[in-house]
Amino acid sequence: MTLHNPAFFSWLLAASLSLVILWVVFTCFFRQWTFFALNRWILIGGTCLCLSVPLLSPYITGTLFPSKSVVPNFPLTLSSLHVLQTDVNQSVETATPTERPNSIWLWATLLYGAGVALMAARSWRAVAQLKSIRSGARLLSSGSIANVWVQNQLPTFSFGRNIFLSTHALSLSPGQLASVQRHEEAHVLQKHSVDNIFFEVVSAVFWFNPFVRKLARHLRDVHEFLADLSAAGEHPHITEYQELLVAMATGTPGNRVGHSFSDSQFYRRIVMLNKPKTNAMESVKLFLLVPACAAAIFLSACVDADRNVPGNPQSVVAGSNSGPVISKITWTGNKVHSSAELDALLGVKVGDRYDRKIFEEMLSRGTQNNSVLSLYMNDGYLFFYTEVNEKPVGEKVEITIKVSEQEQAWIRNVIITEKGGGNTLSKHVRPFVDVKNGQLFNRSLLISSQEKVAKSGFVNPDSVMINPYPVSKTSANASQYVDIEFVVQKP
């Protein structure tokens, strides 16, 4: 899955919607919890799940709603044939639609890449600021938990295994200074910096989604609650620690990737310190994550236009740089035509990259008169269909195509139906129809008849449709017949 690829943007959209669901659920049901450690893992684990759901949803939905993956060749193939236009200039205009999508994806990629680069630059600036503070700081102590530095550029904060005390903190009483240090040591011991770095990356990837930044702020809040809980536990009276928070609150913003002791969220920290512990029965709310996951899977399945059943790898047929390589192609059930004939018409060979959607397109379409579908349907096998099964073997995939040839069908009646009623067009249209009563069903003749009728000048070219209607057999040994209806409309 490359950046310049609609599949990447499908994943991006699906994951982004899943993150919105996570924010809504967390804000409504979990934000006021005093289960701070659990809230931390809901945010981190939920975010990881949101990033994974779009990749896993085809496998999950394929398990719940399995399909035989039958190639849709009846009656859709016939009724959806494109009508050729009489305007010779149309061939020049048809090149534009294929170029325009590529241009759209290119511009989308450039815009998205610019946003990621901007967010990466902000993070790099924060790292550079940390390096600058580190180089100008004075080492106060070095221990097994953290290295303590003194600096005068920012309020007290920590990052990694380093605690950066502000010069203002040195003026505190020994007991207050010890509380500040315990608070920052809690950040170090619980590795909150790792969480911040993770969300910096997620925020860069989803820079267009404001809810990702909201989730990051929620996680920062949880980090502070956890550190406050650790530091306040040493005080016989919680009011002493609250007074320390007020004393340290300067309102000066801290570093983007560090943890500031004295930041603007101190009011909420005081509220949470005084909040009664959440009742253990509240933990049943965790079951709300189940419908949230189901909603994320449903949205991902809706966004993913290439949903496949489990074990069906997604990538690109020959010429792509991604996806599993086809190691084997096996035909089963084919009696009328040999596997070598079918391989030649398939257009996909061993060694090519595999994509299920394109693979089935090659089976059913190919070139209009040169595909596996055409080979059978031009010989009367109207009810022919295939089932495609994949078997991953390491980084490769083996393809098995089950062919169901059924029996040949003969044309009983050719019917011309005029939209809106009437039969004035029938006598004008019938001479252009090559399909006759009693013939063996032939897909190519139907296509050529459709084109001739569309170009006849007697009908609206866009109105010509073909509908086959199988005729019930009178006995087990009777031949299979089908009625063919041409639907037309006056210009």
Coordinates of C-alpha atoms in Angstrom, one line a residue:
M1 CA 0.0 0.0 0.0
T2 CA 1.9 3.1 -1.2
L3 CA 1.2 6.7 -0.6
H4 CA 0.3 7.5 -4.2
N5 CA -2.5 4.9 -4.1
P6 CA -6.3 5.2 -3.5
A7 CA -6.0 2.2 -1.1
F8 CA -3.8 4.2 1.2
F9 CA -6.3 7.1 1.3
S10 CA -9.1 4.6 1.9
W11 CA -7.2 3.3 4.9
L12 CA -6.5 6.9 6.0
L13 CA -10.2 7.8 5.9
A14 CA -11.4 4.6 7.6
A15 CA -8.8 4.9 10.4
S16 CA -9.6 8.6 10.8
L17 CA -13.3 7.9 11.3
S18 CA -12.5 5.1 13.8
L19 CA -10.4 7.6 15.8
V20 CA -13.4 10.0 15.9
I21 CA -15.5 7.1 17.3
L22 CA -12.8 6.5 19.9
W23 CA -12.8 10.1 21.0
V24 CA -16.6 10.2 21.3
V25 CA -16.7 7.1 23.4
F26 CA -13.9 8.1 25.6
T27 CA -15.2 11.6 26.2
C28 CA -18.7 10.5 26.9
F29 CA -18.0 7.5 29.1
F30 CA -14.5 7.2 30.4
R31 CA -13.0 10.7 30.7
Q32 CA -14.3 11.3 34.3
W33 CA -13.0 7.9 35.5
T34 CA -10.4 7.8 38.3
F35 CA -9.1 4.5 36.8
F36 CA -6.3 6.6 35.3
A37 CA -4.1 3.6 34.3
L38 CA -7.0 1.9 32.5
N39 CA -7.8 5.2 30.7
R40 CA -4.3 5.4 29.5
W41 CA -4.5 2.0 27.9
I42 CA -7.9 2.7 26.5
L43 CA -6.5 5.6 24.7
I44 CA -3.3 3.9 23.5
G45 CA -4.8 0.5 22.7
G46 CA -7.8 2.1 21.2
T47 CA -5.7 4.2 18.9
C48 CA -3.7 1.2 17.8
L49 CA -6.9 -0.7 17.1
C50 CA -8.3 2.2 15.1
L51 CA -5.2 2.1 12.9
S52 CA -5.5 -1.7 12.5
V53 CA -9.3 -2.0 12.0
P54 CA -9.3 -0.9 8.3
L55 CA -6.7 -3.6 7.5
L56 CA -8.5 -6.3 9.5
S57 CA -12.1 -5.5 8.6
P58 CA -12.1 -7.4 5.2
Y59 CA -11.0 -10.5 7.1
I60 CA -13.5 -10.0 9.9
T61 CA -16.5 -9.1 7.7
G62 CA -15.5 -11.9 5.3
T63 CA -15.7 -14.4 8.2
L64 CA -19.1 -13.1 9.3
F65 CA -20.5 -12.7 5.8
P66 CA -18.8 -15.3 3.6
S67 CA -19.4 -15.2 -0.1
K68 CA -18.7 -17.6 -3.0
S69 CA -17.1 -14.8 -5.0
V70 CA -19.0 -15.8 -8.1
V71 CA -18.0 -13.8 -11.1
P72 CA -21.1 -11.7 -11.9
N73 CA -21.6 -12.7 -15.6
F74 CA -25.4 -13.1 -15.6
P75 CA -27.4 -11.0 -16.2
L76 CA -25.4 -8.0 -15.2
T77 CA -22.7 -8.5 -17.8
L78 CA -25.3 -8.2 -20.6
S79 CA -27.5 -5.4 -19.3
S80 CA -24.5 -3.2 -18.4
L81 CA -22.7 -3.3 -21.7
H82 CA -21.5 0.2 -22.7
V83 CA -23.2 1.5 -25.8
L84 CA -20.8 2.8 -28.5
Q85 CA -21.4 6.4 -29.5
T86 CA -21.7 7.4 -33.2
D87 CA -19.5 10.5 -32.6
V88 CA -16.0 9.7 -33.9
N89 CA -14.5 12.4 -31.7
Q90 CA -15.6 10.3 -28.7
S91 CA -12.4 8.3 -28.9
V92 CA -10.4 11.4 -28.2
E93 CA -12.5 12.5 -25.3
T94 CA -12.4 9.1 -23.6
A95 CA -8.7 9.4 -22.8
T96 CA -9.5 12.3 -20.4
P97 CA -11.2 10.3 -17.6
T98 CA -8.3 7.9 -17.2
E99 CA -5.9 10.8 -16.8
R100 CA -8.0 12.9 -14.5
P101 CA -8.1 10.5 -11.6
N102 CA -4.4 10.1 -11.7
S103 CA -4.0 13.9 -11.5
I104 CA -6.5 14.0 -8.6
W105 CA -4.5 11.4 -6.6
L106 CA -1.3 13.1 -7.4
W107 CA -2.5 16.4 -6.0
A108 CA -4.1 14.7 -3.0
T109 CA -0.7 13.0 -2.3
L110 CA 1.1 16.3 -2.6
L111 CA -1.3 18.1 -0.3
Y112 CA -1.3 15.3 2.3
G113 CA 2.6 15.0 2.1
A114 CA 2.8 18.8 2.8
G115 CA 0.7 18.4 5.9
V116 CA 2.8 15.5 7.2
A117 CA 6.0 17.5 6.5
L118 CA 4.7 20.5 8.4
M119 CA 3.8 18.4 11.4
A120 CA 7.1 16.6 11.3
A121 CA 8.9 20.0 11.2
R122 CA 7.0 21.1 14.4
S123 CA 8.0 17.9 16.1
W124 CA 11.6 18.4 15.0
R125 CA 11.6 21.9 16.3
A126 CA 10.4 20.6 19.7
V127 CA 13.2 18.1 19.7
A128 CA 15.7 20.8 18.8
Q129 CA 14.4 22.9 21.7
L130 CA 15.0 20.0 24.1
K131 CA 18.5 19.6 22.8
S132 CA 19.1 23.4 23.3
I133 CA 17.7 23.2 26.9
R134 CA 19.8 20.1 27.6
S135 CA 23.0 21.8 26.4
G136 CA 22.4 24.9 28.6
A137 CA 21.2 23.0 31.7
R138 CA 23.2 22.3 34.8
L139 CA 23.3 18.7 36.1
L140 CA 22.0 18.6 39.7
S141 CA 22.0 14.9 40.3
S142 CA 22.1 11.6 38.5
G143 CA 20.3 8.5 39.8
S144 CA 18.9 5.1 38.7
I145 CA 15.5 6.7 38.0
A146 CA 16.4 9.9 36.2
N147 CA 19.0 12.6 35.7
V148 CA 17.9 15.9 37.3
W149 CA 18.9 19.2 35.5
V150 CA 18.3 22.8 36.3
Q151 CA 17.3 25.2 33.5
N152 CA 15.7 28.6 33.2
Q153 CA 14.0 28.5 29.8
L154 CA 10.7 26.5 30.6
P155 CA 8.7 25.5 33.7
T156 CA 9.7 22.2 35.3
F157 CA 9.2 19.3 32.9
S158 CA 10.5 15.8 32.1
F159 CA 11.3 13.8 29.0
G160 CA 12.7 10.3 28.7
R161 CA 15.0 9.8 31.7
N162 CA 15.7 13.5 32.2
I163 CA 14.0 15.9 34.6
F164 CA 14.4 19.6 34.0
L165 CA 13.7 21.7 37.1
S166 CA 13.1 25.3 36.6
T167 CA 15.1 27.8 38.7
H168 CA 11.9 28.8 40.4
A169 CA 11.5 25.2 41.7
L170 CA 14.8 25.5 43.6
S171 CA 13.2 28.3 45.7
L172 CA 10.6 25.8 47.1
S173 CA 10.8 24.2 50.5
P174 CA 12.6 20.8 50.5
G175 CA 9.3 19.0 51.0
Q176 CA 7.7 20.7 48.0
L177 CA 10.8 20.2 45.8
A178 CA 10.7 16.5 46.7
S179 CA 7.0 16.4 45.6
V180 CA 7.8 18.0 42.3
Q181 CA 10.6 15.6 41.7
R182 CA 8.4 12.6 42.6
H183 CA 5.8 13.8 40.2
E184 CA 8.3 14.0 37.3
E185 CA 9.8 10.6 38.4
A186 CA 6.4 9.1 38.0
H187 CA 6.4 10.3 34.3
V188 CA 9.8 8.7 33.9
L189 CA 9.0 5.4 35.5
Q190 CA 5.7 5.0 33.6
K191 CA 7.4 5.9 30.3
H192 CA 4.9 8.6 29.4
S193 CA 7.3 10.1 26.9
V194 CA 6.9 7.0 24.8
D195 CA 3.2 7.6 24.6
N196 CA 3.8 11.2 23.6
I197 CA 6.2 10.2 20.8
F198 CA 3.6 7.7 19.6
F199 CA 0.9 10.3 19.4
E200 CA 3.3 12.8 17.7
V201 CA 3.6 10.3 14.9
V202 CA -0.1 9.6 14.8
S203 CA -0.8 13.3 14.8
A204 CA 1.5 13.8 11.9
V205 CA -0.1 11.0 9.9
F206 CA -3.6 12.3 10.7
W207 CA -2.8 16.0 10.7
F208 CA -6.1 16.8 9.1
N209 CA -8.1 15.2 11.9
P210 CA -8.6 17.5 14.9
F211 CA -9.9 14.7 17.0
V212 CA -6.4 13.1 17.1
R213 CA -5.1 16.1 18.8
K214 CA -8.0 16.0 21.3
L215 CA -7.1 12.4 22.0
A216 CA -3.5 13.4 22.6
R217 CA -4.6 16.1 25.1
H218 CA -6.8 13.5 26.9
L219 CA -3.7 11.3 27.2
R220 CA -1.6 14.1 28.5
D221 CA -4.3 14.7 31.1
V222 CA -4.2 11.1 32.2
H223 CA -0.4 11.2 32.4
E224 CA -0.7 14.2 34.8
F225 CA -3.4 12.5 36.9
L226 CA -1.2 9.4 37.2
A227 CA 1.8 11.5 38.3
D228 CA -0.2 13.6 40.7
L229 CA -1.6 10.4 42.3
S230 CA 1.9 9.2 42.8
A231 CA 3.2 12.5 44.2
A232 CA 0.2 13.4 46.3
G233 CA 0.3 10.0 48.0
E234 CA 3.3 11.1 50.1
H235 CA 1.3 14.0 51.6
P236 CA -0.8 13.5 54.8
H237 CA -3.1 16.2 53.6
I238 CA -4.1 16.5 49.9
T239 CA -4.4 20.3 50.3
E240 CA -0.7 20.6 50.7
Y241 CA -0.1 19.2 47.2
Q242 CA -2.9 21.3 45.8
E243 CA -1.3 24.4 47.1
L244 CA 1.9 23.3 45.5
L245 CA 0.2 23.0 42.1
V246 CA -1.2 26.5 42.4
A247 CA 2.2 27.8 43.4
M248 CA 3.9 26.2 40.4
A249 CA 1.2 27.2 37.9
T250 CA 2.8 29.9 35.8
G251 CA 0.7 29.5 32.7
T252 CA 3.8 29.1 30.5
P253 CA 3.4 26.5 27.8
G254 CA 5.7 23.5 28.1
N255 CA 7.5 21.5 25.4
R256 CA 5.3 19.6 22.9
V257 CA 6.9 16.2 23.7
G258 CA 7.7 16.7 27.4
H259 CA 5.7 16.8 30.6
S260 CA 5.4 20.1 32.3
F261 CA 4.6 20.1 36.1
S262 CA 3.3 23.6 36.1
D263 CA 1.0 23.9 33.1
S264 CA -2.5 25.4 32.4
Q265 CA -4.3 22.1 33.2
F266 CA -3.6 22.4 36.9
Y267 CA -7.3 23.3 37.6
R268 CA -8.5 20.0 36.2
R269 CA -5.8 18.2 38.1
I270 CA -7.0 19.7 41.3
V271 CA -10.6 18.6 40.5
M272 CA -9.5 15.0 39.8
L273 CA -7.4 14.9 43.0
N274 CA -10.6 15.7 45.0
K275 CA -12.9 13.5 42.9
P276 CA -14.2 10.4 44.7
K277 CA -12.9 7.1 43.4
T278 CA -14.9 5.7 40.6
N279 CA -17.2 2.9 41.6
A280 CA -15.9 -0.5 40.5
M281 CA -19.3 -1.2 38.9
E282 CA -18.5 1.5 36.4
S283 CA -16.1 -0.9 34.8
V284 CA -19.1 -2.5 33.0
K285 CA -18.8 0.5 30.7
L286 CA -15.9 -1.3 29.1
F287 CA -18.4 -3.4 27.2
L288 CA -19.3 -0.2 25.3
L289 CA -16.0 -0.7 23.5
V290 CA -17.5 -3.7 21.7
P291 CA -20.2 -1.7 19.8
A292 CA -17.6 1.0 19.2
C293 CA -15.3 -1.6 17.6
A294 CA -18.3 -2.9 15.5
A295 CA -19.1 0.6 14.3
A296 CA -15.4 1.1 13.3
I297 CA -15.4 -2.2 11.4
F298 CA -18.6 -1.3 9.7
L299 CA -17.3 2.1 8.6
S300 CA -14.1 0.5 7.4
A301 CA -16.0 -2.0 5.4
C302 CA -18.1 0.8 3.8
V303 CA -15.0 2.8 2.9
D304 CA -13.1 -0.2 1.6
A305 CA -14.3 -0.7 -1.9
D306 CA -12.1 -3.8 -2.3
R307 CA -13.5 -5.9 0.6
N308 CA -12.3 -9.5 0.4
V309 CA -12.9 -12.7 2.4
P310 CA -10.2 -14.0 4.8
G311 CA -7.1 -15.1 3.1
N312 CA -7.7 -13.0 0.0
P313 CA -4.7 -10.8 -0.3
Q314 CA -5.2 -7.3 -1.7
S315 CA -2.6 -5.9 -4.0
V316 CA -2.1 -5.3 -7.7
V317 CA -1.9 -7.6 -10.7
A318 CA 1.2 -7.6 -12.9
G319 CA 3.3 -4.4 -12.9
S320 CA 2.6 -3.4 -9.3
N321 CA 5.3 -2.9 -6.7
S322 CA 3.2 -4.4 -3.8
G323 CA 1.1 -7.5 -2.9
P324 CA 1.9 -11.2 -2.9
V325 CA 3.3 -12.9 -5.9
I326 CA 1.2 -15.6 -7.6
S327 CA 3.0 -18.9 -7.3
K328 CA 0.4 -21.2 -8.9
I329 CA -2.8 -21.0 -10.9
T330 CA -5.0 -24.1 -11.0
W331 CA -8.2 -24.7 -12.9
T332 CA -10.7 -27.3 -11.8
G333 CA -14.1 -28.4 -13.3
N334 CA -13.2 -27.3 -16.8
K335 CA -14.1 -30.0 -19.4
V336 CA -14.9 -28.1 -22.5
H337 CA -11.7 -26.1 -22.6
S338 CA -8.3 -27.0 -21.4
S339 CA -6.4 -25.2 -18.6
A340 CA -3.8 -24.1 -21.2
E341 CA -6.5 -22.3 -23.2
L342 CA -7.9 -20.6 -20.1
D343 CA -4.5 -19.6 -19.0
A344 CA -3.8 -17.9 -22.3
L345 CA -7.0 -15.9 -22.1
L346 CA -6.7 -15.0 -18.4
G347 CA -3.9 -12.5 -19.0
V348 CA -2.4 -13.2 -15.5
K349 CA 0.4 -15.6 -15.0
V350 CA 2.6 -17.1 -12.3
G351 CA 5.0 -14.4 -11.0
D352 CA 2.5 -11.5 -11.3
R353 CA 1.4 -9.5 -8.4
Y354 CA -2.1 -10.4 -7.2
D355 CA -5.3 -8.3 -6.6
R356 CA -8.6 -10.1 -6.3
K357 CA -10.8 -7.4 -7.9
I358 CA -8.6 -7.0 -10.9
F359 CA -8.1 -10.8 -11.2
E360 CA -11.9 -11.3 -11.3
E361 CA -12.1 -8.4 -13.8
M362 CA -9.7 -10.3 -16.1
L363 CA -11.8 -13.4 -15.8
S364 CA -15.1 -11.7 -16.6
R365 CA -14.0 -8.9 -18.9
G366 CA -10.5 -9.1 -20.3
T367 CA -10.8 -7.6 -23.7
Q368 CA -14.4 -7.6 -24.8
N369 CA -14.1 -10.5 -27.1
N370 CA -11.1 -12.2 -25.7
S371 CA -11.7 -13.4 -22.1
V372 CA -12.5 -16.6 -20.3
L373 CA -16.1 -15.4 -20.0
S374 CA -16.4 -14.7 -23.7
L375 CA -14.9 -18.0 -24.6
Y376 CA -17.7 -19.9 -22.9
M377 CA -20.6 -17.5 -23.5
N378 CA -19.9 -17.3 -27.2
D379 CA -20.3 -21.0 -27.3
G380 CA -23.7 -21.1 -25.6
Y381 CA -22.6 -21.4 -22.0
L382 CA -24.8 -18.6 -20.6
F383 CA -24.9 -20.0 -17.1
F384 CA -21.1 -20.5 -16.8
Y385 CA -19.5 -19.1 -13.7
T386 CA -16.3 -19.3 -11.7
E387 CA -15.3 -19.3 -8.1
V388 CA -11.9 -17.9 -7.1
N389 CA -10.0 -19.2 -4.0
E390 CA -6.7 -18.1 -2.6
K391 CA -4.3 -20.0 -0.5
P392 CA -1.4 -17.8 1.0
V393 CA 1.9 -19.7 1.1
G394 CA 4.4 -17.6 3.0
E395 CA 4.7 -14.3 1.0
K396 CA 3.1 -15.8 -2.1
V397 CA -0.4 -17.0 -3.0
E398 CA -1.8 -20.0 -4.9
I399 CA -4.9 -19.4 -6.9
T400 CA -7.5 -22.0 -7.6
I401 CA -10.3 -21.2 -10.1
K402 CA -13.3 -23.6 -10.0
V403 CA -15.2 -23.6 -13.3
S404 CA -18.9 -24.5 -13.4
E405 CA -19.7 -24.9 -17.1
Q406 CA -23.4 -25.9 -16.8
E407 CA -25.1 -26.6 -20.1
Q408 CA -25.5 -24.7 -23.3
A409 CA -28.5 -22.5 -23.9
W410 CA -30.4 -21.9 -27.1
I411 CA -32.4 -18.8 -28.1
R412 CA -36.2 -19.4 -28.2
N413 CA -37.5 -15.9 -28.8
V414 CA -36.0 -12.5 -29.6
I415 CA -38.2 -9.8 -28.1
I416 CA -38.0 -6.0 -28.8
T417 CA -39.6 -3.9 -26.1
E418 CA -40.2 -0.2 -26.4
K419 CA -40.0 1.9 -23.3
G420 CA -43.2 3.8 -22.6
G421 CA -45.2 1.2 -24.5
G422 CA -46.0 0.9 -28.3
N423 CA -44.4 -1.2 -31.0
T424 CA -43.6 1.3 -33.7
L425 CA -39.8 0.7 -33.3
S426 CA -39.9 -3.1 -33.6
K427 CA -40.0 -3.2 -37.4
H428 CA -37.2 -0.7 -37.7
V429 CA -34.9 -2.2 -35.1
R430 CA -35.2 -5.9 -35.9
P431 CA -33.1 -5.9 -39.1
F432 CA -30.2 -4.7 -37.0
V433 CA -30.4 -7.6 -34.6
D434 CA -28.1 -10.5 -35.6
V435 CA -29.5 -12.8 -33.0
K436 CA -32.2 -15.1 -34.4
N437 CA -34.6 -17.6 -32.9
G438 CA -33.2 -21.1 -32.7
Q439 CA -29.5 -20.0 -32.5
L440 CA -27.1 -21.1 -29.9
F441 CA -26.6 -18.4 -27.4
N442 CA -23.6 -16.1 -28.4
R443 CA -22.5 -13.2 -26.3
S444 CA -20.5 -11.5 -29.2
L445 CA -23.6 -11.5 -31.4
L446 CA -25.5 -9.8 -28.7
I447 CA -22.9 -7.1 -28.3
S448 CA -22.7 -6.5 -32.0
S449 CA -26.5 -6.3 -32.2
Q450 CA -26.6 -3.8 -29.4
E451 CA -24.0 -1.7 -31.2
K452 CA -25.9 -1.8 -34.5
V453 CA -29.2 -1.0 -32.9
A454 CA -27.6 1.9 -31.0
K455 CA -26.1 3.3 -34.2
S456 CA -29.3 2.8 -36.3
G457 CA -30.6 6.2 -35.8
F458 CA -34.1 4.9 -34.9
V459 CA -33.5 4.8 -31.1
N460 CA -31.9 6.7 -28.3
P461 CA -28.3 5.2 -28.2
D462 CA -28.2 5.3 -24.4
S463 CA -31.4 3.4 -24.0
V464 CA -30.4 0.0 -25.5
M465 CA -30.3 -2.8 -23.0
I466 CA -30.3 -6.6 -23.2
N467 CA -32.2 -8.8 -20.7
P468 CA -31.9 -12.6 -21.0
Y469 CA -34.8 -14.6 -19.5
P470 CA -34.1 -18.4 -19.0
V471 CA -37.1 -20.6 -19.9
S472 CA -38.0 -23.4 -17.5
K473 CA -37.3 -26.8 -18.9
T474 CA -40.2 -29.2 -19.5
S475 CA -38.1 -32.3 -18.7
A476 CA -34.7 -33.3 -17.4
N477 CA -33.4 -34.2 -20.9
A478 CA -34.9 -31.1 -22.6
S479 CA -32.6 -28.5 -24.0
Q480 CA -32.1 -25.2 -22.1
Y481 CA -33.7 -22.2 -23.8
V482 CA -33.5 -18.5 -23.1
D483 CA -35.6 -15.5 -24.4
I484 CA -33.6 -12.4 -25.3
E485 CA -35.2 -9.0 -24.8
F486 CA -33.9 -5.8 -26.4
V487 CA -35.2 -2.7 -24.6
V488 CA -35.1 0.5 -26.7
Q489 CA -36.6 4.0 -26.6
K490 CA -37.4 6.6 -29.1
P491 CA -34.8 9.4 -29.6

